[in-house]
PDB file of C-alpha atoms in Angstrom:
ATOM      1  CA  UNK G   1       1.403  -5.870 -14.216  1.00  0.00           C
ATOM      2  CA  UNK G   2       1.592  -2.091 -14.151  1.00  0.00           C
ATOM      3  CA  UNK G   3       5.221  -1.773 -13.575  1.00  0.00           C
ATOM      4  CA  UNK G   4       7.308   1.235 -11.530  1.00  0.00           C
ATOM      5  CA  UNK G   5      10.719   1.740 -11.120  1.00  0.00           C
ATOM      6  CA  UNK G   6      12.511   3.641  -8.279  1.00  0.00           C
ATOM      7  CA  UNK G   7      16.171   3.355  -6.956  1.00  0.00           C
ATOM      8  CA  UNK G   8      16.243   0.328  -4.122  1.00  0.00           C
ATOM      9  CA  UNK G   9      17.966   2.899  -1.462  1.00  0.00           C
ATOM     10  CA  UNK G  10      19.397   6.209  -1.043  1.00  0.00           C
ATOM     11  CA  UNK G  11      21.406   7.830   1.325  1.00  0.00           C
ATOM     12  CA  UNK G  12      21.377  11.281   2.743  1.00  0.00           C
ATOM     13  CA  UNK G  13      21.897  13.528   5.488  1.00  0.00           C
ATOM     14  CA  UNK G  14      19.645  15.482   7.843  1.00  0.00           C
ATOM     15  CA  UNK G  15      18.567  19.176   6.702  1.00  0.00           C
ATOM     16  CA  UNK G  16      19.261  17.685   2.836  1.00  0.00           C
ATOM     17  CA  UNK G  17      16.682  17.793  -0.033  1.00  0.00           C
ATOM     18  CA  UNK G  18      16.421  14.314  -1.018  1.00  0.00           C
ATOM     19  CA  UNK G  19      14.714  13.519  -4.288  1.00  0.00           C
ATOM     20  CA  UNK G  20      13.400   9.811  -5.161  1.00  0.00           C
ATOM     21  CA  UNK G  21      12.252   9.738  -9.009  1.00  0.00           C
ATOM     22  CA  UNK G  22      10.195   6.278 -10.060  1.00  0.00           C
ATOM     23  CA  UNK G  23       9.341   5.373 -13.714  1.00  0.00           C
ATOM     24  CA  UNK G  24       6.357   4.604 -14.745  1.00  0.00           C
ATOM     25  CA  UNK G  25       6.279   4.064 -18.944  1.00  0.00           C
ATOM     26  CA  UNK G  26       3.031   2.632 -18.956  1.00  0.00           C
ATOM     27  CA  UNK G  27       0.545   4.988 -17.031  1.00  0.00           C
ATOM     28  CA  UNK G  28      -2.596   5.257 -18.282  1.00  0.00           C
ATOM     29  CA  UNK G  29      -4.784   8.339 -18.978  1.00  0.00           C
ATOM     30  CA  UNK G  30      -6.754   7.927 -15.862  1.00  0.00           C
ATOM     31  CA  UNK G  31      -3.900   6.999 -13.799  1.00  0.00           C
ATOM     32  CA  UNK G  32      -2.702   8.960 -10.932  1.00  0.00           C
ATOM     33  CA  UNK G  33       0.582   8.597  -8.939  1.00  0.00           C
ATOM     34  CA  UNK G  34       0.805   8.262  -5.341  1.00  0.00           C
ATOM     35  CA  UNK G  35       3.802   8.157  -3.049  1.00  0.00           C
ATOM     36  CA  UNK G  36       3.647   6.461   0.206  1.00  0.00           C
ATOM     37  CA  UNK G  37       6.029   5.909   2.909  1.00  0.00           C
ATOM     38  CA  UNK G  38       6.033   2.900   5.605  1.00  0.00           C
ATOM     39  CA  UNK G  39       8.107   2.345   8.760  1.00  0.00           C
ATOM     40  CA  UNK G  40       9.054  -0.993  10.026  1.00  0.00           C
ATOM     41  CA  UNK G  41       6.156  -3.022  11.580  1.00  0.00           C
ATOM     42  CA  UNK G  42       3.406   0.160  10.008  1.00  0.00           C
ATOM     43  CA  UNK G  43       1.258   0.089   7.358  1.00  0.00           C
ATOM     44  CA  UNK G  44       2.309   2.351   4.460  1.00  0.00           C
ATOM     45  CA  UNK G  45       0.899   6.276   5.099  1.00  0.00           C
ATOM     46  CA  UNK G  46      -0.359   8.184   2.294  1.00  0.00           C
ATOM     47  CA  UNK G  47       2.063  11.125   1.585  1.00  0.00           C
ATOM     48  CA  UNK G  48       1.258  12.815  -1.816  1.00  0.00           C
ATOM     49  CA  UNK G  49      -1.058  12.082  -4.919  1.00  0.00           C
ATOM     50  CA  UNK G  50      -1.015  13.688  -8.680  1.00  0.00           C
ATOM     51  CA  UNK G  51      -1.872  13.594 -11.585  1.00  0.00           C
ATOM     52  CA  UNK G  52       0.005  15.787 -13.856  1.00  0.00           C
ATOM     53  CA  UNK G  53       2.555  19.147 -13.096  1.00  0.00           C
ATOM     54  CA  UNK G  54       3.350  19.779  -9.366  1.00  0.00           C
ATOM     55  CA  UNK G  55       1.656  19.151  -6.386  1.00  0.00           C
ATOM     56  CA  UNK G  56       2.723  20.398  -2.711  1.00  0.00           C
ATOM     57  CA  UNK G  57       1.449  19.675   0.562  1.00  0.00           C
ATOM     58  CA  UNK G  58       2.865  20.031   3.964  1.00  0.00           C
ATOM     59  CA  UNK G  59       5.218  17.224   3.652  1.00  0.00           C
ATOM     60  CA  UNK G  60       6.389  17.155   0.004  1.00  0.00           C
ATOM     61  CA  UNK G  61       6.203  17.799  -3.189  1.00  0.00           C
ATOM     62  CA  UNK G  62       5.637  15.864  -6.209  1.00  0.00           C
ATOM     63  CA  UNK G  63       6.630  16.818  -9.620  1.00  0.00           C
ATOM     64  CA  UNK G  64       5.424  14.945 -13.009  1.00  0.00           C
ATOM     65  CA  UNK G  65       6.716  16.006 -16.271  1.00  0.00           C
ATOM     66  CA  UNK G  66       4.120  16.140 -18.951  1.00  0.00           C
ATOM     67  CA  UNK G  67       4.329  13.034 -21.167  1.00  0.00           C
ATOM     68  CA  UNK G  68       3.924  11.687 -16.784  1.00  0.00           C
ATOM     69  CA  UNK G  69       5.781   8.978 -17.929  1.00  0.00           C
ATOM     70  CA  UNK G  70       8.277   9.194 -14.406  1.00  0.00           C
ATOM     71  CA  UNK G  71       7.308  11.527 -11.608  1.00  0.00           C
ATOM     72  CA  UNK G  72       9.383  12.791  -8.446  1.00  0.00           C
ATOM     73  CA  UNK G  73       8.994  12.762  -4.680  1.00  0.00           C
ATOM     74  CA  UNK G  74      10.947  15.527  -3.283  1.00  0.00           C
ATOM     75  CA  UNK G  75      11.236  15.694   0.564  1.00  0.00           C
ATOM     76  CA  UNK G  76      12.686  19.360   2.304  1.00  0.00           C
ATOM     77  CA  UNK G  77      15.351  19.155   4.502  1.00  0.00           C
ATOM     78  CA  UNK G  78      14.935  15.708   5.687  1.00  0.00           C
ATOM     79  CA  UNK G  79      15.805  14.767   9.755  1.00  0.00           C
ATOM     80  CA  UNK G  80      16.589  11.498  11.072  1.00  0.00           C
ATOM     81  CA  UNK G  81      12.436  10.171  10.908  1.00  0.00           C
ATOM     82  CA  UNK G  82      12.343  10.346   7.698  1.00  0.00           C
ATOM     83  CA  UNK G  83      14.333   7.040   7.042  1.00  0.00           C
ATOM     84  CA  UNK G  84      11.404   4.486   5.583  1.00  0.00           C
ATOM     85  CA  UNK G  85      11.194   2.722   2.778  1.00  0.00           C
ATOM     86  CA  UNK G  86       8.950   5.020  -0.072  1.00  0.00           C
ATOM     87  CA  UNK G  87       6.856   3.623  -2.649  1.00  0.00           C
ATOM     88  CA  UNK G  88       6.082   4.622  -5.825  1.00  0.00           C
ATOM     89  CA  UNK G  89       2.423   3.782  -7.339  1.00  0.00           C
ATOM     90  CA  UNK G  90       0.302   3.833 -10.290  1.00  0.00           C
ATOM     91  CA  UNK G  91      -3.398   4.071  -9.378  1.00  0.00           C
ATOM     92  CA  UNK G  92      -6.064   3.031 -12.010  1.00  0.00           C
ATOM     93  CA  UNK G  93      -9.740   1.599 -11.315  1.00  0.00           C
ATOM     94  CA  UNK G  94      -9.215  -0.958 -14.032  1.00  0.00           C
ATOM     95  CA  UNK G  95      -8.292  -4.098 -12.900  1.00  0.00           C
ATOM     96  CA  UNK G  96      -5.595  -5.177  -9.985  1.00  0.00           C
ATOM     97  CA  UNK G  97      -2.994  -4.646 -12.096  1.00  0.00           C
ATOM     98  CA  UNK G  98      -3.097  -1.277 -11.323  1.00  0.00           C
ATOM     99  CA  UNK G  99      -3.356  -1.408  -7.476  1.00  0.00           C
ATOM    100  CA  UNK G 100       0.281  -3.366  -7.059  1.00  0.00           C
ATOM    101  CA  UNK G 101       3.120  -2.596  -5.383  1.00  0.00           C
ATOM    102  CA  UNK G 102       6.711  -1.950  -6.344  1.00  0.00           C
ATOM    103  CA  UNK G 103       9.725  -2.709  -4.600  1.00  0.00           C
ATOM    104  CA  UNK G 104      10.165   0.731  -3.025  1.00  0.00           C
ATOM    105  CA  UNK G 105      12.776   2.749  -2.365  1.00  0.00           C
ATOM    106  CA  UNK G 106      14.682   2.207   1.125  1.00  0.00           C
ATOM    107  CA  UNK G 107      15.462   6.155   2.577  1.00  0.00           C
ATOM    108  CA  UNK G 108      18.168   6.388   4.739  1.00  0.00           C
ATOM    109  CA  UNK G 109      18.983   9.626   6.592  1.00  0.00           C
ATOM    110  CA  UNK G 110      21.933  10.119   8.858  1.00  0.00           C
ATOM    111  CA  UNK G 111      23.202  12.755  10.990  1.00  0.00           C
TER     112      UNK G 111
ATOM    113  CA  UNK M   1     -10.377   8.515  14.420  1.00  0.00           C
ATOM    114  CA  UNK M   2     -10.016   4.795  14.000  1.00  0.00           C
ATOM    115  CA  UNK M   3      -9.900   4.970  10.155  1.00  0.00           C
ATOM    116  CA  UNK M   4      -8.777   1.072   9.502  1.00  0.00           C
ATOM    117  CA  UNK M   5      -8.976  -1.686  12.379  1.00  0.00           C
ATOM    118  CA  UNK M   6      -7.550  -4.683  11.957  1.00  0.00           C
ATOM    119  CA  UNK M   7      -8.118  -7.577  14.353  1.00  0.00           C
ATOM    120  CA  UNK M   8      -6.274  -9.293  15.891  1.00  0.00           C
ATOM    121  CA  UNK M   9      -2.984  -7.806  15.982  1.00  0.00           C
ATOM    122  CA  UNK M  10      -0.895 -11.141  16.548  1.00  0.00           C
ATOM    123  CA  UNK M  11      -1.903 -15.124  15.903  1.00  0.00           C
ATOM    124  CA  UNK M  12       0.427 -18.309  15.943  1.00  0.00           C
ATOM    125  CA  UNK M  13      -1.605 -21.000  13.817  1.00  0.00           C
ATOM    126  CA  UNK M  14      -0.800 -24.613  13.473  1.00  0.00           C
ATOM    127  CA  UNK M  15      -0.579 -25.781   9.561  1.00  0.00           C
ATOM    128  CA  UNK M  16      -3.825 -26.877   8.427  1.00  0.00           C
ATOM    129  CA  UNK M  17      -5.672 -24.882  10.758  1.00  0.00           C
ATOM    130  CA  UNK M  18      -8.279 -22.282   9.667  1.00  0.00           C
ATOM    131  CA  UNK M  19      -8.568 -18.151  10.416  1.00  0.00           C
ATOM    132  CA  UNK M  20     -10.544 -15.410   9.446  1.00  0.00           C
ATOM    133  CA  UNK M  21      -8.996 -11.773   9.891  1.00  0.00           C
ATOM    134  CA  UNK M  22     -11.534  -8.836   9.924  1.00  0.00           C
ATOM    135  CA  UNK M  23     -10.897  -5.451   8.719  1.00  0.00           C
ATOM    136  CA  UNK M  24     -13.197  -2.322   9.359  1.00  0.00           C
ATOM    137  CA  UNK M  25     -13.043   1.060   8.124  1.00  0.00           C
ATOM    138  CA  UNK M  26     -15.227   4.195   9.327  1.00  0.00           C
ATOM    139  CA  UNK M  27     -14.404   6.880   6.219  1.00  0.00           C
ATOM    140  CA  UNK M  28     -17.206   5.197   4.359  1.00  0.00           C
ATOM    141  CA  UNK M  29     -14.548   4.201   1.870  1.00  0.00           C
ATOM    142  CA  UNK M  30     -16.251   2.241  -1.614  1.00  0.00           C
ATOM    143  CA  UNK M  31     -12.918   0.673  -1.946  1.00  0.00           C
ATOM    144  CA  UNK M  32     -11.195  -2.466   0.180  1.00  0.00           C
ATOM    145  CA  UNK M  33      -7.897  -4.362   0.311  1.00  0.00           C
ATOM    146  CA  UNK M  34      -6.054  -6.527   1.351  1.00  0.00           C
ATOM    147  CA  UNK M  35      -2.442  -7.332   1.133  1.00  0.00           C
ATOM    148  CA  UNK M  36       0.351  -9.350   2.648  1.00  0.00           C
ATOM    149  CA  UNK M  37       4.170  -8.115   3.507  1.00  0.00           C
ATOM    150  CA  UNK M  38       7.042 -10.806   3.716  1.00  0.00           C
ATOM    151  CA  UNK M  39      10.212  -9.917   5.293  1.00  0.00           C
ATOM    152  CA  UNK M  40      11.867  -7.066   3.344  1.00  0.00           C
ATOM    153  CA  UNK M  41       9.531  -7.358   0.663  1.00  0.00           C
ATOM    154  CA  UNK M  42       6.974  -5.038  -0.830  1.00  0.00           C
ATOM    155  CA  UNK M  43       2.999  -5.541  -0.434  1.00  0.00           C
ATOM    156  CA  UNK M  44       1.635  -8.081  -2.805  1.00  0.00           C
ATOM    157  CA  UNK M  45      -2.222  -7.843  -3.038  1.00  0.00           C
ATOM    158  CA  UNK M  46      -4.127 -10.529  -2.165  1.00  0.00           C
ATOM    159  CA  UNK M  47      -7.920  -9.245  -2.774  1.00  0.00           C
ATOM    160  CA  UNK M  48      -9.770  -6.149  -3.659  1.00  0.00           C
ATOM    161  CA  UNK M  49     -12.953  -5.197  -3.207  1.00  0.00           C
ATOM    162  CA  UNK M  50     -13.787  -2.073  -5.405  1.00  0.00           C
ATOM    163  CA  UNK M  51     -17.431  -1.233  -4.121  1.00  0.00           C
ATOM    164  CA  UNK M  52     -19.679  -3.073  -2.035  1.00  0.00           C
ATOM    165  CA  UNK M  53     -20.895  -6.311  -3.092  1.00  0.00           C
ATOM    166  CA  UNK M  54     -18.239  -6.939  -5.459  1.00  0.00           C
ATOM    167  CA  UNK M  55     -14.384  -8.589  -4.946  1.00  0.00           C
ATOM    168  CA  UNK M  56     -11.553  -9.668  -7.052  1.00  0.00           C
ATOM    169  CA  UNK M  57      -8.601 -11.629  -7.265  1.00  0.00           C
ATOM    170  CA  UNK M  58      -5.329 -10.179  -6.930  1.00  0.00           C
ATOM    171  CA  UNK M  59      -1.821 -11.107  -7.401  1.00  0.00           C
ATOM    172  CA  UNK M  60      -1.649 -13.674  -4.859  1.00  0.00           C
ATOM    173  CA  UNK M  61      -5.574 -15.243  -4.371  1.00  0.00           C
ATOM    174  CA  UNK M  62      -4.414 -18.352  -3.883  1.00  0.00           C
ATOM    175  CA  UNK M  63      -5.099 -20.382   0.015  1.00  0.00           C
ATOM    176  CA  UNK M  64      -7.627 -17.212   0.769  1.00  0.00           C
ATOM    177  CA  UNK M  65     -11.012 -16.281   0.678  1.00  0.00           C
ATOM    178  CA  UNK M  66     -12.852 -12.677   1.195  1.00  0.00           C
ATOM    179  CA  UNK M  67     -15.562 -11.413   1.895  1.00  0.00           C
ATOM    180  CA  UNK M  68     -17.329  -8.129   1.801  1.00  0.00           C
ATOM    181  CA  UNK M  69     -19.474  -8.098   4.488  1.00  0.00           C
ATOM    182  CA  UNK M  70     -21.109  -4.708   4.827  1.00  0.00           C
ATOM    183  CA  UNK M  71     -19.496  -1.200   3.264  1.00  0.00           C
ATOM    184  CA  UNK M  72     -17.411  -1.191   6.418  1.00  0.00           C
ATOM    185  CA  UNK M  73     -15.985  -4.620   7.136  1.00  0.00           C
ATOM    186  CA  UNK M  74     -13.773  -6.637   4.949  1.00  0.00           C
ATOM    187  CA  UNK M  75     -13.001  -9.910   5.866  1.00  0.00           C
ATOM    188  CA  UNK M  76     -10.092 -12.241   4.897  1.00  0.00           C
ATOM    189  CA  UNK M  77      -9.862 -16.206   5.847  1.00  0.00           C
ATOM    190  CA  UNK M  78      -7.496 -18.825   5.319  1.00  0.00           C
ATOM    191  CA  UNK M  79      -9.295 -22.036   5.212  1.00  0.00           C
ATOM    192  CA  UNK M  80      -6.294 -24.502   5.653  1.00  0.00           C
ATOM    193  CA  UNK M  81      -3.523 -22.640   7.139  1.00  0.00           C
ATOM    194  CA  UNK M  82       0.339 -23.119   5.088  1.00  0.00           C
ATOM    195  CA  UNK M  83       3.510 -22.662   6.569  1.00  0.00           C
ATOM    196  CA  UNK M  84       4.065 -20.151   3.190  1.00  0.00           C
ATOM    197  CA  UNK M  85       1.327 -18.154   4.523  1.00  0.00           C
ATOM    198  CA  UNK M  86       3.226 -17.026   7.077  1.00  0.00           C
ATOM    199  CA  UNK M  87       3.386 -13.019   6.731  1.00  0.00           C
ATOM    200  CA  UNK M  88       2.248  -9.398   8.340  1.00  0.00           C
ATOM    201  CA  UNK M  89      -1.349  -8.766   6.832  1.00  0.00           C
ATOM    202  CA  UNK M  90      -2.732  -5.313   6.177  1.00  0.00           C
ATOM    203  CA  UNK M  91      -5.996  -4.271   5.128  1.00  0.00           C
ATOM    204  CA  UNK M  92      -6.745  -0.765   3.222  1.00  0.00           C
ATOM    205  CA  UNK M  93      -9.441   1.369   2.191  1.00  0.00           C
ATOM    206  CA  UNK M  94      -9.895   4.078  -0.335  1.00  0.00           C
ATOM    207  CA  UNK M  95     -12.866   6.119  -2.056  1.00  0.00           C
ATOM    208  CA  UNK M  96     -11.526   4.603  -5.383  1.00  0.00           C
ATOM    209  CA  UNK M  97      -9.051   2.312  -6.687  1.00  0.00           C
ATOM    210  CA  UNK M  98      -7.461   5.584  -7.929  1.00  0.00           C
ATOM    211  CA  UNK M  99      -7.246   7.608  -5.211  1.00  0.00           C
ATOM    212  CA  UNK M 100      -5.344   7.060  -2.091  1.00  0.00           C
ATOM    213  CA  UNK M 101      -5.694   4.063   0.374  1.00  0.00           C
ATOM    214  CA  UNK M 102      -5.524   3.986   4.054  1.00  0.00           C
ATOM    215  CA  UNK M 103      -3.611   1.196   6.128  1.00  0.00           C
ATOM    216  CA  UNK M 104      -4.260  -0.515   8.812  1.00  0.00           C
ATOM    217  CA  UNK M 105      -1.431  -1.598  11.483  1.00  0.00           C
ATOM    218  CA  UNK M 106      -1.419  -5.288  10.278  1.00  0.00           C
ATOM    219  CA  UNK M 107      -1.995  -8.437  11.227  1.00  0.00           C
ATOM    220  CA  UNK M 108       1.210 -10.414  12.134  1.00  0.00           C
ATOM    221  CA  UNK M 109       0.781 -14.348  11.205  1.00  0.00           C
ATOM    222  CA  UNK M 110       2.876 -16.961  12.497  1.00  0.00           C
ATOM    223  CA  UNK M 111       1.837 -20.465  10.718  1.00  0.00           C
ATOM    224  CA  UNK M 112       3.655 -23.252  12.577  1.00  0.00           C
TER     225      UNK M 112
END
């Protein structure tokens, strides 16, 4: 299975930048790599897609060096509802093995 | 702005009974899924449908069926309901398998 790796938790403090970085050795060419971020008893929410460089929107930024081998979700000045668990993902359109899951990375912020 | 419906939200079954859980999406997404979420675990992915008319196995296939009923609904059944199937389901939907998906608010299974 296409395999990530991120840190299972990290701690920080409100107004903080917190950056999560998650492996990925075996992305493929048409890969891209998504963050998402789930609260208990949600679904996980779409927070920030790319595919190579840096990408910003509203709510973070994601670098990705060029050999995209590991990428980074970086969050601004986090507050208290940001705590979630954030996943890391490789997204390919060949095969399942591409559409799993890791183990995510458990966010907590505290005052 | 419904984007993914699941129904229903809650079910208690007894072991061996049988269940189908529907899914519907209105972003005219090609792409379905769905997944299941144990107790501090990750999503494991059950089935996928990448474009109408077509579905695939998963990680974990096994004690479900799917099927893809029209580009909006995506349907998920357990025929004989396990004690091991107990779990929070969500179904997703995307434009591609490579481009982001959108959740649902789950399904929350109780098999008894």
């Amino acid at each position: 299975l296409a395999k990530t790796t991120q840190p299972i938790s990290m701690d920080s403090y409100e107004g903080q930048e917190v950056n999560i970085t998650c492996s990925h050795n075996n992305i493929a060419t048409n890969d891209y790599i998504t963050w998402y971020q789930q609260f208990p008893s949600q679904g996980p929410r779409f927070i920030i897609q790319g595919y190579k460089t840096k990408v910003t929107n509203e709510v973070a930024s994601l670098f990705i060096p060029a050999d995209r081998k590991s990428s980074t979700l970086s969050l601004p000045r986090v507050s208290l509802s940001d705590t979630a668990v954030y996943y890391c993902r490789v997204q390919g359109n060949t095969g399942f093995q591409k559409l799993v899951f890791g183990t995510g990375t458990r966010l907590l912020v505290s005052p | 702005n419904a984007g993914v419906t699941q129904t229903p939200k809650f079910q208690v079954l007894k072991t061996g009974q049988s269940m189908t859980l529907q899914c519907a999406q209105d972003m005219n997404h090609n792409s379905m899924y769905w997944y299941r979420q144990d107790p501090g675990m990750g999503l494991r992915l059950i089935y996928y449908s990448a474009s109408e008319g077509t579905t695939d196995k998963g990680e974990v296939p096994n004690g479900y069926n799917v099927s893809r009923l029209n580009k909006r609904e995506f349907s998920l059944r357990l025929e004989s309901a396990a004690p091991s199937q107990t779990s929070v389901y969500f179904c997703a939907s995307g434009e591609y398998s490579n481009q982001p998906q959108h959740f649902g608010d789950g399904t929350r299974l109780s098999i008894l």
